[in-house]
Amino acid sequence: MPTRGSHASLLEYTHSMKTGAAIPSRLSTIQEKYVSVQSSQGR
């Protein structure tokens, strides 16, 4: 059931929106990836 998994992720996403806990961590991971890519390019 793919719909059940997407529904669970949607609930988790809305819950993280309410708590505001998972969003900063995701942004930090994206920032780390961006920084690692820039450093690998020699900037």
PDB file of C-alpha atoms in Angstrom:
ATOM      1  CA  MET A   1       0.000   0.000   0.000  1.00  0.00           C
ATOM      2  CA  PRO A   2       1.947   3.058  -1.180  1.00  0.00           C
ATOM      3  CA  THR A   3      -0.887   5.363  -0.138  1.00  0.00           C
ATOM      4  CA  ARG A   4      -0.506   4.314   3.484  1.00  0.00           C
ATOM      5  CA  GLY A   5       3.187   5.179   3.509  1.00  0.00           C
ATOM      6  CA  SER A   6       2.589   8.554   1.869  1.00  0.00           C
ATOM      7  CA  HIS A   7      -0.206   9.218   4.351  1.00  0.00           C
ATOM      8  CA  ALA A   8       2.093   8.410   7.257  1.00  0.00           C
ATOM      9  CA  SER A   9       4.796  10.691   5.870  1.00  0.00           C
ATOM     10  CA  LEU A  10       2.186  13.412   5.392  1.00  0.00           C
ATOM     11  CA  LEU A  11       1.095  13.059   9.011  1.00  0.00           C
ATOM     12  CA  GLU A  12       4.720  13.200  10.103  1.00  0.00           C
ATOM     13  CA  TYR A  13       5.286  16.277   7.959  1.00  0.00           C
ATOM     14  CA  THR A  14       2.259  18.104   9.394  1.00  0.00           C
ATOM     15  CA  HIS A  15       3.313  17.075  12.909  1.00  0.00           C
ATOM     16  CA  SER A  16       6.811  18.426  12.287  1.00  0.00           C
ATOM     17  CA  MET A  17       5.234  21.634  10.977  1.00  0.00           C
ATOM     18  CA  LYS A  18       3.303  21.995  14.228  1.00  0.00           C
ATOM     19  CA  THR A  19       6.250  21.162  16.472  1.00  0.00           C
ATOM     20  CA  GLY A  20       8.843  22.859  14.260  1.00  0.00           C
ATOM     21  CA  ALA A  21      11.470  20.278  15.201  1.00  0.00           C
ATOM     22  CA  ALA A  22      12.106  18.307  12.018  1.00  0.00           C
ATOM     23  CA  ILE A  23      12.251  21.280   9.664  1.00  0.00           C
ATOM     24  CA  PRO A  24      15.427  22.909  11.059  1.00  0.00           C
ATOM     25  CA  SER A  25      17.183  19.540  11.057  1.00  0.00           C
ATOM     26  CA  ARG A  26      16.238  18.976   7.411  1.00  0.00           C
ATOM     27  CA  LEU A  27      17.405  22.471   6.498  1.00  0.00           C
ATOM     28  CA  SER A  28      20.697  21.857   8.304  1.00  0.00           C
ATOM     29  CA  THR A  29      21.248  18.593   6.417  1.00  0.00           C
ATOM     30  CA  ILE A  30      20.542  20.349   3.115  1.00  0.00           C
ATOM     31  CA  GLN A  31      22.932  23.133   4.121  1.00  0.00           C
ATOM     32  CA  GLU A  32      25.634  20.583   4.956  1.00  0.00           C
ATOM     33  CA  LYS A  33      25.192  18.915   1.558  1.00  0.00           C
ATOM     34  CA  TYR A  34      25.404  22.303  -0.160  1.00  0.00           C
ATOM     35  CA  VAL A  35      28.558  23.244   1.759  1.00  0.00           C
ATOM     36  CA  SER A  36      30.158  19.874   1.041  1.00  0.00           C
ATOM     37  CA  VAL A  37      29.413  20.260  -2.676  1.00  0.00           C
ATOM     38  CA  GLN A  38      30.867  23.777  -2.727  1.00  0.00           C
ATOM     39  CA  SER A  39      33.989  22.664  -0.856  1.00  0.00           C
ATOM     40  CA  SER A  40      34.415  19.717  -3.240  1.00  0.00           C
ATOM     41  CA  GLN A  41      34.275  22.163  -6.157  1.00  0.00           C
ATOM     42  CA  GLY A  42      37.199  24.036  -4.630  1.00  0.00           C
ATOM     43  CA  ARG A  43      35.342  27.189  -3.600  1.00  0.00           C
TER      44      ARG A  43
END
